[in-house]
Each structure stands twice: as structure tokens, then as C-alpha cells.
Amino acid sequence: MEPTHLFELVIAMFLAIIALHYAAHRLGLPPSVALLTGGALLAFVPGLPAISVDPELVLVIFLPPLLMDGAWAIALARLRRHMIGIASLAVGAVLFTCAVVAVVAHLIFPSLPWAACAALGAIVAPPDAVSARAVLERVRLPRRLQILLEGESLLNDASGLVLFRFAVAAAATGAFSAGEAIGSFFVLALGGAVVGVVVGTAWVKLVRRLGDEYLIIAATVLLGWISYLLGELLHVSGVIATVTTGLIASWHQHTVFSAATRMRGTSFWTVMIFLMEASVFTLIGLSLRDVVERGGGLTTVIATMGLPMLAILVTLVVARFAWVFASDLVIRFCAALGVTRTRPLGAGGATVLSWAGVRGVITLALALSLPEGFPGRDFILATSFAVILGTVLVQGTTLGRVIAWARLVETETERARLTMSQAEVAMVQAQLETVQSLAYDAEGKLIHPQLLDRYQRRATVIVDYAERTEHYKPVLHAHFDVVLEAVATGRRELIRLHRAGDIDDETLDELERDLDLEELSAISAKA
């Protein structure tokens, strides 16, 4: 394919992404479902060139920034609090699922070597970070379940990658050592964490010296790729390196970013991640054609592999349910003995956690990276795609209903000590103390009376609002509706003055930015 045609295809894909995302919004579907289905349908459009996905390139391009985004957004305090549960899912559940899938695959195809069965298990075992984000964005979960799923999706890729590499090596050499595999996993994870700490610390020091907001945004955008590539170059876990770097950067960004850098950087980053996530699902759909052709055509694939693929998919779901419910039973037993303070999830919470194991880009990339001539390669490829399609289309579309059925309630221990109104009271009182200390000169003369009065009135209003929030909400909404109307009127007048030639572009940009900030503030206050 010529480079210009490839570029045209990429632009066409982005246009398709916009159309499919809009269709999903209008139909009330999860965007991931529309993108995956749309990509699969586009793959069979006559005249469209076949899309051959390079798995290594897909991982390098898409995985680091998406992992970085997940680490950036995760609540670090809750991550530490629930690390045992996250490790149970990211390591224990992946190992257990891999083993169960390998056994079932060997029962279905006794001639398939155990190493190939283990490779299939490693490929389909880890739920995907991108798929999990796409699903979780549309549902509302208690904080504990949210952090368990987010933390699992960030860390389980490392477990799956290690298992996969050992399974492929075992298939090639005929030898496998469980002790060596476990030792290698800990070395890779520890090494990746060290690389992440070094890169994250270096980024903090660099950002404090750069000064220019565009350079800071550029350095931050490149951060995930730098950490991942450095980790892989040093033969440690690039996944763990990227996640660790993201956690460090997220912790320090509140102190090293200016307000302008944060607003502009967030806008750019949000659009970039949106396009990347959407591209991943579209590429997975487009790769269906290649998978089907490898299997001898859609009819042949369904006739010869349909039932085995369904059996593997059911095995995945059952294995996850078994692990989650068994873990919750252990927590319940330990709690009864007073050994642990962790509360059981309960049947509803465990069901939601079990049903949320959606697969995606990692599964496809690992399957496509299998060497030619690998035992059962066509079956593994077809099964991997069936698992992605099944989990996204079935679990992704029904998770909201499962959550509604479970009627989950936020536990008191997971709620923050202060509400948003109480936090705002603490913030404005601290601001008032600063203004009071600076409102007088060295001789005690008041030199900023209007500023002091403004902050005093603001503190009084916010304290009163925090004490009577429910009473003020309707009035507050009406107040900011008027503010938004005033902003819209001011914007129209600015544009009229600019079109009439009464003000120049610089004046328009400056005043419009002020209106934008006022509008964002009003929208945030209404939320």
C-alpha cells in the first residue's frame, strides 16, 4: 500500500470513528460496541484493502499512553488501600483463568500441546485496560469496585505477557519451569517499577525547569512511551514501568503544572486518548477479515470452531466468577475470625466484578504475535477474536443492567471524610486567612478593603451553603442558568463587535477566554 493511500485510510478511519461514536450516542450503545461492530463490518466492504495489524506496533503505539491515562486518573490512596484485592485479580485471577482455559482447551483438542493450551490461556486471561475504561465510563460503581477494576486493568497485562512468553518458549523448547516463571515475573515487575520511579522523578525535575507550557505538555505526552520503551529495552516490564511513571506524574502534577498548562494539556490529552481508544476498537474490528481468512472463511470458522470457541468463552466467564466468589468467601471467613478489616463484596458486588472482565487489544496483539507454525495458531487467533467480540458485545452492553440489578450501595468506609461543600469551606477559609494577613500594611493600615470584603462575603456564603446544601440547590441552579445566559449574550456581542471591525483579534481572544473560564466555572458549579 502506498503511503498516501495509507494516510487516506487513516483519515477515513477517523471519520468512521466520529460517525460510529455519534451513532452509538443516538442509539444508547456503549461506543466500544459500535466501534468494534462498525470496524468488523467495514472490514468486508468490497474494494477496501485488507488491514494487517502489526501486534508489536499496536502495543507500542497504543498501550503506553492508554496505561498512562489510566494511572493518571486513578485514585492513589484507594489504590494503596485495595492493593491486595487488585493483586488478587491482576495476578491470581490471571493465573487461575490461564490454567482453567488451558485444561479445557486440552480436553477439547487432546492433540494440542499443553504449551499451546497455556498460550491460549495467557492470551485470553487478562481483561484489557482500554476495554475496561470504555465500559466503566458509562456506568456508576461504588468506589471500591471502581478501584478494583481500574487497578486490575492497569496491572494484569504484565501477568499475561509473562505467562504468554513462557508458554511460547515452552512450545518451542518443550521445557517449562514454574519456579523460573514466578521468579522472572517478580524480576520483571520490580525492574519495571524501578524504571518507572526513575523516569517519573526525572519528569518532575524536568517540568520544574522547562517553564514553557507547550514544552511541558509535549514532555508529558511523550512520558508514557519513554517509560515503556526504556523498560522493554532493559528487558523488564514496560507495563509496570509506565503505570509507575503515571502514578508519580499524577501525584506531582498538582504542584508542577500551572493553571494554563493544566487546562490546555488536559484538552489536548483528552482528544488524543479519545482517538486512540476509538482507533483500537476500530482496528480490532478491521482485523476480523484477516482472522477469518486465516481460518478458511467465515462459514468454515463457525462450522469447525464455533462450539470450541463458545466453550472457551464460557470457561473464561465461569473461571472469573469462581475466582471472585471464592476470594470473597475467603474474605468473609477471615472477617468472621477477625483477621482482616476488609469487608466482603457480597453477592451483588462479586457478580458485578465478575461480569466486568472485558477483553481487548492485549488479547488480539498477543494472538497475532504468535509465530507462524505455532501449534493451533488458527484456532487461537479465531478464539481470541471471538472472546473479544463476545465480552465487548455481551458483557459491555449488559453491565449497566447487572449493576442496576445488584443495587450496590457505597459503604461508609469508602466515602471521603469531607463532602465537596465541606472541602470548599476549608479552601475558602484558608484563602481568607491569607487575604486577611496581606490586606494590611506594616503599620496596620487596611490597604485592600474591597478584596478583604470580597473574600469575607465569599466565605460566609459558602459556609452557609455547606450547612444548607439541599435548600440552596434549586436557587443555585437558577443563579448559574442566568450566568450562562449572560455569558452567551456577552459572547454574541463580542462576535458582533469583531465582525463589525470595532475590535481586533487579540481583544476578541482575550475577552473570549475570560468568558470561557466563566462558563466552565458556572457549568462546574451546577454539576
Tab-separated table of N, CA and C in Angstrom, residues 386-452:
chain	number	residue	atom	x	y	z
A	386	ALA	N	-13.080	-14.132	18.979
A	386	ALA	CA	-14.413	-14.455	19.488
A	386	ALA	C	-14.563	-14.010	20.945
A	387	VAL	N	-13.506	-14.150	21.732
A	387	VAL	CA	-13.532	-13.726	23.138
A	387	VAL	C	-13.692	-12.212	23.226
A	388	ILE	N	-12.934	-11.484	22.403
A	388	ILE	CA	-13.061	-10.020	22.406
A	388	ILE	C	-14.470	-9.614	22.011
A	389	LEU	N	-14.948	-10.178	20.908
A	389	LEU	CA	-16.279	-9.840	20.409
A	389	LEU	C	-17.352	-10.191	21.433
A	390	GLY	N	-17.241	-11.385	22.024
A	390	GLY	CA	-18.251	-11.830	22.976
A	390	GLY	C	-18.282	-10.985	24.241
A	391	THR	N	-17.105	-10.713	24.811
A	391	THR	CA	-17.084	-9.949	26.066
A	391	THR	C	-17.503	-8.497	25.862
A	392	VAL	N	-17.076	-7.886	24.744
A	392	VAL	CA	-17.455	-6.488	24.498
A	392	VAL	C	-18.939	-6.375	24.180
A	393	LEU	N	-19.432	-7.240	23.285
A	393	LEU	CA	-20.830	-7.135	22.856
A	393	LEU	C	-21.815	-7.590	23.931
A	394	VAL	N	-21.459	-8.631	24.672
A	394	VAL	CA	-22.394	-9.171	25.673
A	394	VAL	C	-22.192	-8.498	27.028
A	395	GLN	N	-20.995	-8.628	27.584
A	395	GLN	CA	-20.766	-8.055	28.914
A	395	GLN	C	-20.760	-6.529	28.883
A	396	GLY	N	-20.172	-5.954	27.827
A	396	GLY	CA	-20.108	-4.493	27.745
A	396	GLY	C	-21.466	-3.842	27.656
A	397	THR	N	-22.406	-4.491	26.957
A	397	THR	CA	-23.740	-3.895	26.797
A	397	THR	C	-24.672	-4.182	27.970
A	398	THR	N	-24.378	-5.203	28.756
A	398	THR	CA	-25.298	-5.594	29.840
A	398	THR	C	-24.785	-5.239	31.233
A	399	LEU	N	-23.561	-4.710	31.318
A	399	LEU	CA	-23.005	-4.425	32.642
A	399	LEU	C	-23.863	-3.422	33.410
A	400	GLY	N	-24.389	-2.419	32.700
A	400	GLY	CA	-25.249	-1.437	33.368
A	400	GLY	C	-26.470	-2.087	34.003
A	401	ARG	N	-27.055	-3.052	33.318
A	401	ARG	CA	-28.232	-3.746	33.865
A	401	ARG	C	-27.851	-4.615	35.056
A	402	VAL	N	-26.689	-5.235	34.975
A	402	VAL	CA	-26.233	-6.055	36.099
A	402	VAL	C	-26.010	-5.177	37.333
A	403	ILE	N	-25.437	-3.994	37.126
A	403	ILE	CA	-25.218	-3.068	38.241
A	403	ILE	C	-26.551	-2.627	38.840
A	404	ALA	N	-27.515	-2.333	37.952
A	404	ALA	CA	-28.844	-1.927	38.446
A	404	ALA	C	-29.488	-3.064	39.240
A	405	TRP	N	-29.327	-4.301	38.754
A	405	TRP	CA	-29.885	-5.450	39.472
A	405	TRP	C	-29.234	-5.630	40.837
A	406	ALA	N	-27.916	-5.385	40.904
A	406	ALA	CA	-27.175	-5.626	42.149
A	406	ALA	C	-27.527	-4.622	43.237
A	407	ARG	N	-28.018	-3.430	42.844
A	407	ARG	CA	-28.375	-2.382	43.814
A	407	ARG	C	-27.244	-2.142	44.811
A	408	LEU	N	-26.102	-1.820	44.264
A	408	LEU	CA	-24.907	-1.629	45.093
A	408	LEU	C	-25.005	-0.330	45.877
A	409	VAL	N	-24.494	-0.368	47.089
A	409	VAL	CA	-24.515	0.797	47.977
A	409	VAL	C	-23.087	1.114	48.392
A	410	GLU	N	-22.740	2.402	48.364
A	410	GLU	CA	-21.419	2.827	48.803
A	410	GLU	C	-21.284	2.627	50.309
A	411	THR	N	-20.245	1.898	50.721
A	411	THR	CA	-20.036	1.684	52.153
A	411	THR	C	-19.454	2.943	52.781
A	412	GLU	N	-19.714	3.115	54.067
A	412	GLU	CA	-19.244	4.315	54.757
A	412	GLU	C	-17.724	4.435	54.728
A	413	THR	N	-17.021	3.296	54.802
A	413	THR	CA	-15.558	3.346	54.841
A	413	THR	C	-14.968	3.836	53.534
A	414	GLU	N	-15.729	3.732	52.424
A	414	GLU	CA	-15.217	4.164	51.133
A	414	GLU	C	-15.542	5.620	50.843
A	415	ARG	N	-16.388	6.223	51.642
A	415	ARG	CA	-16.748	7.619	51.410
A	415	ARG	C	-15.674	8.541	51.984
A	416	ALA	N	-15.427	9.636	51.282
A	416	ALA	CA	-14.453	10.606	51.751
A	416	ALA	C	-14.951	11.250	53.049
A	417	ARG	N	-14.006	11.667	53.893
A	417	ARG	CA	-14.388	12.260	55.175
A	417	ARG	C	-15.137	13.571	54.990
A	418	LEU	N	-14.803	14.308	53.941
A	418	LEU	CA	-15.448	15.595	53.690
A	418	LEU	C	-16.220	15.544	52.381
A	419	THR	N	-17.378	16.197	52.349
A	419	THR	CA	-18.094	16.366	51.087
A	419	THR	C	-17.417	17.482	50.288
A	420	MET	N	-17.865	17.671	49.052
A	420	MET	CA	-17.284	18.738	48.231
A	420	MET	C	-17.541	20.106	48.857
A	421	SER	N	-18.732	20.293	49.416
A	421	SER	CA	-19.056	21.586	50.041
A	421	SER	C	-18.162	21.838	51.251
A	422	GLN	N	-17.921	20.800	52.050
A	422	GLN	CA	-17.057	20.957	53.220
A	422	GLN	C	-15.610	21.232	52.812
A	423	ALA	N	-15.162	20.580	51.738
A	423	ALA	CA	-13.814	20.848	51.245
A	423	ALA	C	-13.698	22.278	50.734
A	424	GLU	N	-14.759	22.769	50.097
A	424	GLU	CA	-14.747	24.147	49.600
A	424	GLU	C	-14.711	25.139	50.755
A	425	VAL	N	-15.401	24.812	51.850
A	425	VAL	CA	-15.348	25.665	53.040
A	425	VAL	C	-13.913	25.758	53.562
A	426	ALA	N	-13.239	24.606	53.685
A	426	ALA	CA	-11.857	24.600	54.164
A	426	ALA	C	-10.951	25.411	53.247
A	427	MET	N	-11.189	25.306	51.938
A	427	MET	CA	-10.365	26.020	50.971
A	427	MET	C	-10.546	27.536	51.077
A	428	VAL	N	-11.793	27.994	51.118
A	428	VAL	CA	-12.023	29.443	51.141
A	428	VAL	C	-11.610	30.046	52.485
A	429	GLN	N	-11.724	29.289	53.565
A	429	GLN	CA	-11.273	29.814	54.860
A	429	GLN	C	-9.755	29.983	54.878
A	430	ALA	N	-9.039	29.049	54.243
A	430	ALA	CA	-7.585	29.202	54.131
A	430	ALA	C	-7.239	30.408	53.269
A	431	GLN	N	-8.001	30.623	52.194
A	431	GLN	CA	-7.774	31.787	51.338
A	431	GLN	C	-8.049	33.076	52.098
A	432	LEU	N	-9.115	33.062	52.897
A	432	LEU	CA	-9.471	34.260	53.669
A	432	LEU	C	-8.367	34.605	54.664
A	433	GLU	N	-7.806	33.606	55.313
A	433	GLU	CA	-6.713	33.861	56.256
A	433	GLU	C	-5.523	34.525	55.564
A	434	THR	N	-5.213	34.065	54.348
A	434	THR	CA	-4.109	34.667	53.599
A	434	THR	C	-4.418	36.114	53.233
A	435	VAL	N	-5.637	36.358	52.738
A	435	VAL	CA	-6.023	37.725	52.366
A	435	VAL	C	-6.035	38.637	53.589
A	436	GLN	N	-6.515	38.140	54.724
A	436	GLN	CA	-6.523	38.946	55.957
A	436	GLN	C	-5.113	39.326	56.389
A	437	SER	N	-4.168	38.415	56.192
A	437	SER	CA	-2.791	38.711	56.599
A	437	SER	C	-2.098	39.686	55.652
A	438	LEU	N	-2.583	39.754	54.405
A	438	LEU	CA	-1.931	40.623	53.412
A	438	LEU	C	-2.724	41.889	53.106
A	439	ALA	N	-3.919	42.019	53.706
A	439	ALA	CA	-4.766	43.174	53.415
A	439	ALA	C	-4.305	44.428	54.153
A	440	TYR	N	-3.393	44.287	55.106
A	440	TYR	CA	-2.899	45.420	55.903
A	440	TYR	C	-1.408	45.615	55.640
A	441	ASP	N	-0.980	46.858	55.684
A	441	ASP	CA	0.451	47.118	55.501
A	441	ASP	C	1.189	46.926	56.827
A	442	ALA	N	2.473	47.243	56.841
A	442	ALA	CA	3.298	47.011	58.025
A	442	ALA	C	2.832	47.830	59.225
A	443	GLU	N	2.152	48.962	58.975
A	443	GLU	CA	1.686	49.821	60.061
A	443	GLU	C	0.270	49.481	60.520
A	444	GLY	N	-0.311	48.443	59.928
A	444	GLY	CA	-1.649	48.027	60.333
A	444	GLY	C	-2.763	48.732	59.611
A	445	LYS	N	-2.445	49.475	58.550
A	445	LYS	CA	-3.465	50.192	57.795
A	445	LYS	C	-4.057	49.275	56.733
A	446	LEU	N	-5.380	49.259	56.604
A	446	LEU	CA	-6.054	48.430	55.621
A	446	LEU	C	-5.835	49.006	54.227
A	447	ILE	N	-5.194	48.239	53.366
A	447	ILE	CA	-4.873	48.743	52.024
A	447	ILE	C	-5.649	47.997	50.924
A	448	HIS	N	-6.310	46.905	51.283
A	448	HIS	CA	-7.107	46.160	50.298
A	448	HIS	C	-8.508	45.906	50.857
A	449	PRO	N	-9.283	46.970	51.107
A	449	PRO	CA	-10.591	46.763	51.738
A	449	PRO	C	-11.575	45.992	50.868
A	450	GLN	N	-11.597	46.288	49.579
A	450	GLN	CA	-12.549	45.612	48.699
A	450	GLN	C	-12.216	44.124	48.550
A	451	LEU	N	-10.938	43.825	48.459
A	451	LEU	CA	-10.517	42.426	48.335
A	451	LEU	C	-10.857	41.646	49.606
A	452	LEU	N	-10.591	42.267	50.757
A	452	LEU	CA	-10.904	41.604	52.024
A	452	LEU	C	-12.407	41.387	52.159
